[in-house]
Coordinates of C-alpha atoms in Angstrom, one line a residue:
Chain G
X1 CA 19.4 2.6 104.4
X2 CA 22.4 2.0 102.6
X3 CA 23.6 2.8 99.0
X4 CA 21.7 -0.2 96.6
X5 CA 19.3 -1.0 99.7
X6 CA 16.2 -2.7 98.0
X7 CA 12.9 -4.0 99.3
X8 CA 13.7 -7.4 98.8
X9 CA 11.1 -10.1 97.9
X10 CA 8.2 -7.6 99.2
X11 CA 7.1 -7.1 95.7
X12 CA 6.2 -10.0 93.3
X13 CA 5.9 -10.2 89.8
X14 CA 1.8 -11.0 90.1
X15 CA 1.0 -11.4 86.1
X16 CA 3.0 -11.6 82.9
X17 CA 2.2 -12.2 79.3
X18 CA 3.6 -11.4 75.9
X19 CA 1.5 -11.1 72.3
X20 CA 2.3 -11.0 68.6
X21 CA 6.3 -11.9 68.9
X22 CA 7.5 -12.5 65.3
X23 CA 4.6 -10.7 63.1
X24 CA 1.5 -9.4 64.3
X25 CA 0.3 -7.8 60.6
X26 CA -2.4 -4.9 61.0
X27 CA -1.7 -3.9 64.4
X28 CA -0.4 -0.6 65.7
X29 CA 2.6 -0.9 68.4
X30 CA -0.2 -0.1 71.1
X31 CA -2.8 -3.0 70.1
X32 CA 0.5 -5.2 70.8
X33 CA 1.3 -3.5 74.0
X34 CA -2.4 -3.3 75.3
X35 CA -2.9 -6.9 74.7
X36 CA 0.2 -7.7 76.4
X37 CA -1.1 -5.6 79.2
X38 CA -5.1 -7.2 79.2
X39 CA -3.2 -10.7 78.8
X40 CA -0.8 -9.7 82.2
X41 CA -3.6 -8.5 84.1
X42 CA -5.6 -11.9 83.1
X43 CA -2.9 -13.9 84.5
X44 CA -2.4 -12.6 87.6
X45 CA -6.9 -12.5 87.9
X46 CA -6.8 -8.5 88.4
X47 CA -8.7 -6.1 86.0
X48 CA -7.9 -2.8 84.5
X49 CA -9.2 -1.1 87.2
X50 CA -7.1 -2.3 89.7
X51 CA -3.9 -0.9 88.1
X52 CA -2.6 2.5 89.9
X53 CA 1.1 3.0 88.3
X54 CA 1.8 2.4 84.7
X55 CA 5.1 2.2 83.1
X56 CA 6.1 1.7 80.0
X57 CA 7.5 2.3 76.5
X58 CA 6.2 2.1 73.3
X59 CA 8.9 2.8 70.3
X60 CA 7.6 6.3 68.9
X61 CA 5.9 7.3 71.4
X62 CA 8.0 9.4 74.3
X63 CA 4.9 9.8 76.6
X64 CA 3.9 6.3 76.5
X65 CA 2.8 5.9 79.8
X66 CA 0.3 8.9 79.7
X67 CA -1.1 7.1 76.4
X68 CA -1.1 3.9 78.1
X69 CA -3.5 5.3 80.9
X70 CA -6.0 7.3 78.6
X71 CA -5.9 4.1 76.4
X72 CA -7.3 1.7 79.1
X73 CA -9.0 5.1 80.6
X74 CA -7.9 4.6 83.9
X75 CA -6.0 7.7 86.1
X76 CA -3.2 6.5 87.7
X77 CA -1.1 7.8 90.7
X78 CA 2.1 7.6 89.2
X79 CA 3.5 7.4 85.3
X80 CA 6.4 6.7 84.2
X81 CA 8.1 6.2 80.8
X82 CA 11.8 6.6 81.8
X83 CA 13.9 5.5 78.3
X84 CA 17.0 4.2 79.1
X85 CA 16.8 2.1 76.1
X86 CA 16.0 -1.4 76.0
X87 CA 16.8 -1.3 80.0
X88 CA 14.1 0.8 80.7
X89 CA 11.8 -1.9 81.6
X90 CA 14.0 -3.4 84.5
X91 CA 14.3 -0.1 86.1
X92 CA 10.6 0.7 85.7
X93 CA 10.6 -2.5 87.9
X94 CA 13.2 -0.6 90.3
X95 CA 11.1 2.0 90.5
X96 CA 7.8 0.2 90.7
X97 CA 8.9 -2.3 93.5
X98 CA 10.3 1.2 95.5
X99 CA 6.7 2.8 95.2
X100 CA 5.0 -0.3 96.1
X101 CA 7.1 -0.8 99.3
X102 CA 6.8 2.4 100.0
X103 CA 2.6 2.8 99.9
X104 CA 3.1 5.4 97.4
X105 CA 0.9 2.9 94.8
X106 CA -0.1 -0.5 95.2
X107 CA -0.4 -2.3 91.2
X108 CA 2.1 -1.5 88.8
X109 CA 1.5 -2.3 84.8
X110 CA 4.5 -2.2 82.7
X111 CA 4.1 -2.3 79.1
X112 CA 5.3 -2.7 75.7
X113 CA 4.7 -3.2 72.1
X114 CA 6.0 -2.6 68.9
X115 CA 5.0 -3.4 65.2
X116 CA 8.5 -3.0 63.8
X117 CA 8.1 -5.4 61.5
X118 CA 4.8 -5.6 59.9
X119 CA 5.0 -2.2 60.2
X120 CA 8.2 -0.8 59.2
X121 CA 10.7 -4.1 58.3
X122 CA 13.6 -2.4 60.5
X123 CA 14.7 -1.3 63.7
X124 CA 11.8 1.3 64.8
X125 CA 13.5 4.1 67.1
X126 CA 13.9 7.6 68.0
X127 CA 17.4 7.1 69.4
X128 CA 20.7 7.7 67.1
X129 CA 24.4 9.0 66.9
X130 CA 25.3 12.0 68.8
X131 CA 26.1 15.5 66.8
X132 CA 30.1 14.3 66.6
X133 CA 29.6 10.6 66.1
X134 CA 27.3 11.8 63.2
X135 CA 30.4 12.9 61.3
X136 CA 31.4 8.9 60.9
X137 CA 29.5 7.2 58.2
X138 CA 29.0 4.0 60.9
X139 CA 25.5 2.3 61.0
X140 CA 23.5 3.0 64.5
X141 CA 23.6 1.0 66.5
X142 CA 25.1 -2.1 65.1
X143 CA 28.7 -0.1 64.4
X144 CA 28.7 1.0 68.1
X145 CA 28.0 -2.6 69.4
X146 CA 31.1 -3.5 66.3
X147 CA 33.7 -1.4 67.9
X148 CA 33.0 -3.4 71.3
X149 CA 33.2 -6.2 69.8
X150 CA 36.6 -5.5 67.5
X151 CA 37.9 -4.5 70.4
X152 CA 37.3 -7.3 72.3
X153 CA 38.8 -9.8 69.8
X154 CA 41.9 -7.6 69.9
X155 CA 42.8 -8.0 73.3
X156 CA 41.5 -11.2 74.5
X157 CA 41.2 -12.8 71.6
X158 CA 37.9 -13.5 71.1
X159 CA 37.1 -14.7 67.8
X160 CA 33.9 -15.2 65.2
X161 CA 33.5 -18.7 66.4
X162 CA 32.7 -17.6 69.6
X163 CA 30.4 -15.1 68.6
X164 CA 28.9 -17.6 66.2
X165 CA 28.2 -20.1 69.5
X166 CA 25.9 -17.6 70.7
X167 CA 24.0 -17.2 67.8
X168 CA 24.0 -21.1 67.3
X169 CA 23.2 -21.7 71.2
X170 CA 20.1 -19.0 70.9
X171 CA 18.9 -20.9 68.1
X172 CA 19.0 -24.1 69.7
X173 CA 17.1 -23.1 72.1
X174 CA 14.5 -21.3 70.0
X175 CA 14.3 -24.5 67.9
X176 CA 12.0 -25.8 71.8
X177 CA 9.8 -22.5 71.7
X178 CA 6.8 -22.4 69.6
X179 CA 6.7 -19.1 70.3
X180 CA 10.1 -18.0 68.6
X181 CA 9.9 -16.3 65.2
X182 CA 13.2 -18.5 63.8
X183 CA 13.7 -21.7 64.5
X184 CA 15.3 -23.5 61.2
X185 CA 18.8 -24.9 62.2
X186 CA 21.8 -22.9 62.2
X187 CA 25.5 -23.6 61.9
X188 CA 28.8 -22.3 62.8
X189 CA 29.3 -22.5 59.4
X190 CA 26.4 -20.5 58.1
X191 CA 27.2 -17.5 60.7
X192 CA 30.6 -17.2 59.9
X193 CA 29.8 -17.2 55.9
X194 CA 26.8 -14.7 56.3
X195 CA 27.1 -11.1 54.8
X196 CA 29.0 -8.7 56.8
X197 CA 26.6 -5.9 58.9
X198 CA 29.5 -4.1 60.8
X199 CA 32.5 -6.4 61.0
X200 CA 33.2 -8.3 63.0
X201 CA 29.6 -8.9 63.0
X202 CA 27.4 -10.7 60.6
X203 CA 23.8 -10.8 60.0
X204 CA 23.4 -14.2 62.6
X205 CA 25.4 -11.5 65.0
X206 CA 22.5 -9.4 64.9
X207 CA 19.1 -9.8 66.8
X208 CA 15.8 -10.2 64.9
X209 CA 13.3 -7.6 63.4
X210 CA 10.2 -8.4 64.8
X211 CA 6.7 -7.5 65.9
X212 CA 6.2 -7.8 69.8
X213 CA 4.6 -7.1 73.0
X214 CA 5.4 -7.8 76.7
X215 CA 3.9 -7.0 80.1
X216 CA 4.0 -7.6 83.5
X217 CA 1.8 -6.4 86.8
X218 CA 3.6 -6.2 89.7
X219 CA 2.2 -5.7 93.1
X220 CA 3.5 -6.7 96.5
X221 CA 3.8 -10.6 97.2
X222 CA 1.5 -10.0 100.4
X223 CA -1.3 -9.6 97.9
X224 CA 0.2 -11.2 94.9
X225 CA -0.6 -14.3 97.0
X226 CA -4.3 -14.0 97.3
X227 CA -3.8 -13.7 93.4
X228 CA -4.4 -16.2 90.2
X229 CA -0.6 -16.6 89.7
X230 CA 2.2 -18.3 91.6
X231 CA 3.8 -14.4 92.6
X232 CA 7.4 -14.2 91.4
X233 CA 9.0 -12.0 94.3
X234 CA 11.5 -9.3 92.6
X235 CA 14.2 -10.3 95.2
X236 CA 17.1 -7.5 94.0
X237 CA 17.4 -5.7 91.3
X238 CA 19.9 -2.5 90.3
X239 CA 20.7 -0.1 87.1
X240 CA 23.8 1.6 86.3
X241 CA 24.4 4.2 83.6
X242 CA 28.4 5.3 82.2
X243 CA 27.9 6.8 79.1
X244 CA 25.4 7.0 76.2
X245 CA 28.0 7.1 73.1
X246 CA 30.0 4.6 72.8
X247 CA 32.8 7.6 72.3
X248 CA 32.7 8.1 75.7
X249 CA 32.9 4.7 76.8
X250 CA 36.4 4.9 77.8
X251 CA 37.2 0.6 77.9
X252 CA 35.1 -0.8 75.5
X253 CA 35.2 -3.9 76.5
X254 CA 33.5 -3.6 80.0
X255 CA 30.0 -2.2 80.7
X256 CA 28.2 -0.5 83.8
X257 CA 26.6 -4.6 84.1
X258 CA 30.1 -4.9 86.1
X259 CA 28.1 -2.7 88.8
X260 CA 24.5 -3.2 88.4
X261 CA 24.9 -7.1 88.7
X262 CA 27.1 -7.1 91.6
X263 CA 24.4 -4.1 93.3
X264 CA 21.2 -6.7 92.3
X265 CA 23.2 -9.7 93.8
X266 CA 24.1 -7.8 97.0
X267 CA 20.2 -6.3 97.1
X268 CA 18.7 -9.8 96.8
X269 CA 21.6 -11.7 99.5
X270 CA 22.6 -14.0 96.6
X271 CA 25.4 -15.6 95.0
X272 CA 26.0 -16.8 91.4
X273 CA 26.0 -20.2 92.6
X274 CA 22.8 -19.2 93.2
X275 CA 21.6 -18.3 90.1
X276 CA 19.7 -21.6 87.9
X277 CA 18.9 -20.0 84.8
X278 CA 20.0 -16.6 82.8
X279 CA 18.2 -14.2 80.9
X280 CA 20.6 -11.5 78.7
X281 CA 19.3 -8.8 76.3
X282 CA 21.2 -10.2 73.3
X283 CA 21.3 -7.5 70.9
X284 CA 24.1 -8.6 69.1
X285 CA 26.1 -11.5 69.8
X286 CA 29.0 -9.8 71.2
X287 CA 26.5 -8.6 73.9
X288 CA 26.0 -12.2 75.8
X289 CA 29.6 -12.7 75.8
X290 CA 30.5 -9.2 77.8
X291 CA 27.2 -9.4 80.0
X292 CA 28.4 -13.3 81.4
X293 CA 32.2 -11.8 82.0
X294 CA 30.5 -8.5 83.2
X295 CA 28.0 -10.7 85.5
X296 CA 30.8 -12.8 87.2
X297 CA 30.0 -15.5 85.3
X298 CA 33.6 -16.0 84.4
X299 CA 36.5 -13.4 84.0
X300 CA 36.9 -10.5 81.5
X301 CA 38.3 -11.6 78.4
X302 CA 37.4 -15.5 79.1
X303 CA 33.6 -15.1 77.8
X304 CA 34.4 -16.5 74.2
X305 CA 35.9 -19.6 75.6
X306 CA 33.1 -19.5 78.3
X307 CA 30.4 -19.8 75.7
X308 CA 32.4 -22.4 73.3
X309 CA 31.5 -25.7 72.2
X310 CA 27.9 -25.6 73.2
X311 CA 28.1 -24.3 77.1
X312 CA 25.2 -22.0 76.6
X313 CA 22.7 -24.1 74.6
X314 CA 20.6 -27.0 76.1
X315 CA 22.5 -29.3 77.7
X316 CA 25.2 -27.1 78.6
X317 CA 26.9 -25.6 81.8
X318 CA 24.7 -22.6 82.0
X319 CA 21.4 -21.8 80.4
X320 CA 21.3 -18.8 79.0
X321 CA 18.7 -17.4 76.4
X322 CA 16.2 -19.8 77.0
X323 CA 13.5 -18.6 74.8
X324 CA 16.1 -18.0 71.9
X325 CA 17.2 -14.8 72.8
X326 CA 16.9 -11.5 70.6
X327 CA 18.9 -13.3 68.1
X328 CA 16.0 -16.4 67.6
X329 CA 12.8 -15.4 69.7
X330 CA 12.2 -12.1 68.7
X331 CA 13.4 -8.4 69.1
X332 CA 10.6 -5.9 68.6
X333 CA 13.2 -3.0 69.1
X334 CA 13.3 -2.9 73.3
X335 CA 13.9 -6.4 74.4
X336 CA 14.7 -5.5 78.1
X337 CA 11.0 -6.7 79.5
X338 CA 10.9 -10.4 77.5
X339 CA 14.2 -10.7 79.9
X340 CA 11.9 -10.2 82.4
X341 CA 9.2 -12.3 81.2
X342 CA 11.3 -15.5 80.4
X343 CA 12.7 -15.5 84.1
X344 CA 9.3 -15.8 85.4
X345 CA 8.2 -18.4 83.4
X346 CA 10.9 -21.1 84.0
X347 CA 10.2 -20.2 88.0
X348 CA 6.7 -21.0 86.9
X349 CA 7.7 -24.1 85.3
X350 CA 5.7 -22.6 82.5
X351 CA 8.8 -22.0 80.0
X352 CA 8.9 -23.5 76.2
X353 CA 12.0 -25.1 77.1
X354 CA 11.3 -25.9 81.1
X355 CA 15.1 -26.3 83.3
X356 CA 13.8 -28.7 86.3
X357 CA 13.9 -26.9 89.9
X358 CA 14.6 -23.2 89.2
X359 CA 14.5 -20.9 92.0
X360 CA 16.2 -18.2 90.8
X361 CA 16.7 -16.4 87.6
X362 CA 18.6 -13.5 86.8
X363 CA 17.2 -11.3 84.1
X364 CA 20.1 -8.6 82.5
X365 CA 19.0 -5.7 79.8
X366 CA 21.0 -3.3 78.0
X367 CA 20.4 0.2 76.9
X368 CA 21.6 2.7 74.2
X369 CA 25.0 1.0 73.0
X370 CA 25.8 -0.8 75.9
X371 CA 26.0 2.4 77.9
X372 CA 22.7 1.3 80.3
X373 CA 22.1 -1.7 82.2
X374 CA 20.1 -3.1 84.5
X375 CA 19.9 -6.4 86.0
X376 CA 17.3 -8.4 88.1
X377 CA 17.4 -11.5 90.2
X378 CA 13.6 -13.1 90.4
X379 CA 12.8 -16.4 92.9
X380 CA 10.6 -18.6 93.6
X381 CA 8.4 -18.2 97.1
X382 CA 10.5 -20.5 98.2
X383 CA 13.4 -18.1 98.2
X384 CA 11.7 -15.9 100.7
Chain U
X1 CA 29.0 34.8 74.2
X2 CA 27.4 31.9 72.2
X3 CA 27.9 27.9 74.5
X4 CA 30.5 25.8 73.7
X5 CA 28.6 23.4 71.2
X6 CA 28.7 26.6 68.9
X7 CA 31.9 27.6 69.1
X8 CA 33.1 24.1 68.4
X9 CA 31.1 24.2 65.3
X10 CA 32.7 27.6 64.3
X11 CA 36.1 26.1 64.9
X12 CA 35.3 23.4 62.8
X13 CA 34.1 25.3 59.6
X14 CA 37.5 27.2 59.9
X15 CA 38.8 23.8 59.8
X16 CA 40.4 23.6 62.9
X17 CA 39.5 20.3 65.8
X18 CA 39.7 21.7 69.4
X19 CA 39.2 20.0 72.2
X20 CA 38.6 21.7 75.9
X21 CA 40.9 21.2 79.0
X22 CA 40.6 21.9 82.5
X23 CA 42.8 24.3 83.6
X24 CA 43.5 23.2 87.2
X25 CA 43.3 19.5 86.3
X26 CA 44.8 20.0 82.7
X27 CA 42.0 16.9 82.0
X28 CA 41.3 17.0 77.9
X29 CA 37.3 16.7 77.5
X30 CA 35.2 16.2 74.2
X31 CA 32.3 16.6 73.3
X32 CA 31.9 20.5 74.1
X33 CA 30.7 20.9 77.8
X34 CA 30.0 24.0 79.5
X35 CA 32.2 22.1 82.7
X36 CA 34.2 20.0 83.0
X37 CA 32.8 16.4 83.2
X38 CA 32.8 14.5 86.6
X39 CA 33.8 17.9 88.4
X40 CA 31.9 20.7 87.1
X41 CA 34.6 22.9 87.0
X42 CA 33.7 25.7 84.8
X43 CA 37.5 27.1 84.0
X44 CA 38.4 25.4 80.8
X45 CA 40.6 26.7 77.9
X46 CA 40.2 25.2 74.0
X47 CA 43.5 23.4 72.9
X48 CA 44.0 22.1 69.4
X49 CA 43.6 18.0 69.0
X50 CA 47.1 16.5 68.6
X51 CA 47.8 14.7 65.3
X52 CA 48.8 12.1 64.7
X53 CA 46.0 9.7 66.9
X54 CA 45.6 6.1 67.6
X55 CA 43.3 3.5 66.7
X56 CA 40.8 2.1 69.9
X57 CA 39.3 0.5 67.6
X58 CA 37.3 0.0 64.1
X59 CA 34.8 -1.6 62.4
X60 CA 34.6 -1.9 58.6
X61 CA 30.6 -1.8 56.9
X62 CA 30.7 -2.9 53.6
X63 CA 28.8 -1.0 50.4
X64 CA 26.7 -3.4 48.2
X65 CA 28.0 -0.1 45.7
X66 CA 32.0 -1.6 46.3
X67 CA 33.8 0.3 48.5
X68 CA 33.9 -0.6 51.9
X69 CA 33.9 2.0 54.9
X70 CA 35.8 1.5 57.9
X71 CA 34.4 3.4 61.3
X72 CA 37.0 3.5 63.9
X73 CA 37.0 4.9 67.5
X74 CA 40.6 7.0 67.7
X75 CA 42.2 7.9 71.0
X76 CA 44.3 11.2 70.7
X77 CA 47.4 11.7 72.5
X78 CA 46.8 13.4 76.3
X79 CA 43.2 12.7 76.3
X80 CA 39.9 12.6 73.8
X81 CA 38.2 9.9 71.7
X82 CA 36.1 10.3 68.4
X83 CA 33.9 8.0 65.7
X84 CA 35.1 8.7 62.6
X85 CA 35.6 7.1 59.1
X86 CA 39.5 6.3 58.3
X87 CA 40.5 6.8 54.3
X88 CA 43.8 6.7 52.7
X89 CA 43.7 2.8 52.4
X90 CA 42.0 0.1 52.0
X91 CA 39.4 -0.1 54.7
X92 CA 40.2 -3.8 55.9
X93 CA 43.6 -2.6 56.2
X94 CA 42.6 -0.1 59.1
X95 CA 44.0 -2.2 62.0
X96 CA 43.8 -1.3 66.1
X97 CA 46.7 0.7 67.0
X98 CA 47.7 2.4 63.8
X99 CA 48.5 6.1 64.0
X100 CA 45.9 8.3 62.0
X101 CA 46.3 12.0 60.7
X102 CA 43.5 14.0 61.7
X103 CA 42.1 16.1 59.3
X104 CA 38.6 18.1 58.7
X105 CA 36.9 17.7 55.8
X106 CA 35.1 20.6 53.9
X107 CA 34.6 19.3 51.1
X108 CA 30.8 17.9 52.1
X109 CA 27.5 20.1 52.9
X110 CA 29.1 19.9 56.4
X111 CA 32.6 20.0 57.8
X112 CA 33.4 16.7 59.4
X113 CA 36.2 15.4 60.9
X114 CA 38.1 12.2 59.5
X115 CA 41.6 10.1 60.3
X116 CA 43.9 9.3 57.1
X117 CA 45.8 6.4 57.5
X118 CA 48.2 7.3 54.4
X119 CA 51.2 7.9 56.1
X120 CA 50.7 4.7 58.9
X121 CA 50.8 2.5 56.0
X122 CA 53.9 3.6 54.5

C-alpha cells in the first residue's frame, strides 16, 4: 500500500440524478436533496432500502447525513457529512469507494440540496472569514477568490478578457442544456461592462444563485453491473487540503489541485492525454483558469491564454464546463457533486451537450476559498 | 495563563499587532497558535509586526453609498500575512507592492487592524 493507493475501478458510480437546478419555489433544501437521492436510486433500479452508507451535505444543516438517514428511515452502517466545502462531495466518494472495497458497507448515497434561492436569494452558508480576516471589510467569499485573482493578473498577466472567456464559454455551453438556469447570450463585452463585485471580478465572474439538488449511489462495479445503469467505475480519485483562509495561502496563485490532480491521475494509471472531457467547480471565473494550470492542463501563469478565443466552449480544444458550469447551470451553494454528475453523464452519452466517444472524464471541486480540492477521474467499462 | 488567541486580543486593545516566533527556528507565525505550525514546537516568544508591510495583493469592492473599499492581503517583512482594508488614498490607487503603515484602529466597537497607504503615495 502506497501513499495515494486507491481501489481503482472496483467501485462504480451505479445511479445519479439531480432536481430543481435554477428555482425549485416551496421546497425545503431536504425535499431537493431527497428527490435527488429517490431519482439516484431510480436510476441505478435499487430502493431505499438497499442503501447502507450515506453521505452528504445539506447547506444549514452540519449533521446532514444523520438527517438524511432518519429522513428515508433507514439505519445505516456508516455516516458521514465531512464539510470541506463545496469538495466535500468528491471525498465522500474517496471515502465511500474505500469502505466499499474494503466490505466495510456495500451502497453508498451521497446527497445534496439546497433552496438558496427561492428560499433565501443569496449564497446560503454557515462558513465565513476567520476572527483576523474579520477585521477587513472584504465580502466572503468572493474577496478571497479576488485577491487570487488580482494576484494572478499581476504576475502573469492575466487579464479581464480572459476571465470573461470563461464566463462566455460556460454560457455557450449552457445555451445546449435545457436544464441550465441561464442561457440568454453573453458577450465579452457585457462581462467586462458589468458592475464590479470584488475587482477584478464582475457579476458574470461570479457563479449563479440557485436552487439545486444532486445525488449519486455508488456501489462496487461487480454489482453495479447486474444494475439498471451502465456503472461508471470511479477509476482514481484524491483530496488535498493547504489552508482554509486565504491569509494563509502563502502563493496565491497555486492551489492544493497541483497535488490532488496529479494523486487522482497516478491512482487511476492515466494521463491527460487521457482525459476527453473536464468538469471544474467554477465558483468564480478566476477558478477554471488556476484549476486547468493547477491540473496540467497547461503551465502556471499560461491559463488566460489557454482559455482565450473560445478554447473552452464548444468547438474548442478542450471541453470544459459542459453543462454551463456554476457560472450558467446552476450553483446551489456546494457545486462539488454536479462535477460529479456531469462526468457521468457524457460517459453515458446521456449529456445536454453529448462530446462523441468519451471514456474518461475528470471531475475537480473546490472548497472554502480555494484552500480544498479534490479531484476525480471517472471511465467508461471500457477503461477497466 | 489565558491561550494565545486571548492574549493577542489584549495586545490588540492596547493597540499593539504581535506576531509569534519560534525560538529555535526564529519562523514568524500568525494567527495565534499554541505551537508552532508544521512542527508543533511549543517554545515561541511574541514579537511586534514590523511596519512598514507590502502589498500581496488587493481587491477593491465598491459602495453603491460612494466610497469604494479596497481589501488587500499584506506581507510583513520576516514573515506574516493579514486581510485588511488599506485607507489614506483613493482605493483604486492601492496597487500590489506598495509599502503600507500598519496601524490598529480603536476608534470602532472593536480594535482592528488596518494598512495606510499615505506615506507610499507620497
Amino acid at each position: 500500500m502506497t501513499a495515494g493507493a486507491f481501489p481503482r475501478a472496483q467501485c462504480s458510480i451505479a445511479g445519479a440524478a439531480t432536481w430543481g437546478v435554477g428555482e425549485a419555489p416551496g421546497h425545503s433544501a431536504m425535499e431537493i436533496a431527497m428527490r435527488s437521492a429517490m431519482g439516484a436510486l431510480d436510476d441505478a433500479g435499487l430502493s431505499v432500502g438497499d442503501v447502507d452508507a450515506v453521505f452528504g451535505c445539506l447547506p444549514g444543516d452540519l449533521f446532514a447525513g444523520l438527517s438524511f438517514a432518519e429522513y428515508l428511515g433507514i439505519y445505516p452502517r456508516f455516516t458521514d457529512n465531512n464539510r470541506t466545502g463545496g469538495s466535500s462531495f468528491i471525498s465522500h466518494l474517496i471515502t465511500a469507494c474505500h469502505g466499499i472495497a474494503a466490505g466495510s458497507f456495500e451502497t453508498a448515497l451521497i446527497a445534496y440540496g439546497s433552496n438558496q434561492r427561492t428560499g433565501g436569494g443569496r449564497l446560503s452558508t454557515p462558513a465565513g472569514w476567520n476572527e483576523w480576516d474579520a477585521m477587513s471589510d472584504g465580502l466572503f467569499p468572493v474577496s478571497g477568490y479576488a485577491l487570487a485573482a488580482a494576484r494572478h493578473m499581476h504576475e502573469y498577466g492575466t487579464t479581464r478578457t480572459h476571465l470573461a472567456e470563461v464566463a462566455v464559454a460556460a454560457r455557450k455551453w449552457a445555451a445546449g442544456n435545457p436544464e441550465a438556469f441561464v442561457r440568454d447570450p453573453l458577450t465579452i463585452e457585457d462581462c467586462l461592462n458589468a458592475r464590479t463585485i470584488s475587482s477584478p471580478l464582475g457579476k458574470f465572474d461570479c457563479c449563479l444563485v440557485t436552487d439545486g439538488g444532486a445525488a449519486i449511489v455508488v456501489t462496487s462495479t461487480e454489482r453495479a453491473r447486474d444494475l439498471r445503469a451502465a456503472p461508471v467505475p470511479v477509476l482514481g480519485a484524491a483530496a488535498a487540503t493547504w489552508y482554509n483562509s486565504v491569509s494563509q495561502s502563502g502563493d496565491l496563485t497555486t492551489t492544493a489541485a497541483a497535488e490532488s490532480g496529479p494523486r487522482a491521475y497516478r491512482c487511476a494509471g492515466i494521463g491527460l492525454a487521457d482525459v476527453d472531457v473536464v468538469q471544474l467547480y467554477d465558483a468564480f471565473t478566476i477558478n477554471t483558469i488556476l484549476f486547468l494550470e493547477d491540473l496540467g492542463f497547461c503551465p502556471k501563469g499560461e491559463g488566460g491564454a489557454f482559455v482565450a478565443d473560445g478554447a473552452i466552449a464548444p468547438g474548442g480544444r478542450l471541453a470544459v464546463n459542459t453543462n454551463g458550469g456554476g457560472l450558467s447551470f446552476g450553483h446551489p451553494g456546494m457545486y462539488g457533486l454536479f462535477t460529479l454528475i456531469e462526468g457521468v453523464r457524457q460517459i453515458r452519452g446521456e449529456a445536454a451537450n453529448p462530446l462523441a466517444d468519451v471514456d474518461i472524464a475528470l471531475a475537480h471541486a473546490n472548497g472554502g476559498t480555494l484552500s480544498s480540492q479534490a479531484t476525480a477521474i471517472l471511465g467508461s467499462l471500457a477503461t477497466i | 495563563m489565558t491561550g494565545p488567541e486571548q492574549q493577542w486580543r489584549e495586545a490588540l486593545s492596547e493597540g499593539r499587532l504581535v506576531f509569534q516566533r519560534s525560538r529555535a527556528s526564529g519562523t514568524v507565525f500568525f494567527p495565534p497558535r499554541i505551537t508552532e505550525p508544521g512542527t508543533g514546537d511549543g517554545d515561541w516568544e511574541w514579537v511586534e509586526a514590523p511596519s512598514p508591510a507590502t502589498v500581496y495583493s488587493v481587491t477593491v469592492i465598491p459602495s453603491r453609498a460612494g466610497r469604494a473599499t479596497a481589501v488587500a492581503l499584506v506581507d510583513f517583512d520576516g514573515g506574516g500575512r493579514m486581510m485588511g482594508n488599506v485607507v489614506g488614498i483613493d482605493a483604486e490607487s492601492v496597487a500590489i507592492g506598495m509599502r503600507v503603515d500598519v496601524f490598529v484602529d480603536r476608534t470602532g466597537d472593536a480594535p482592528r487592524v488596518q494598512f495606510d497607504a499615505t506615506r507610499a503615495a507620497r
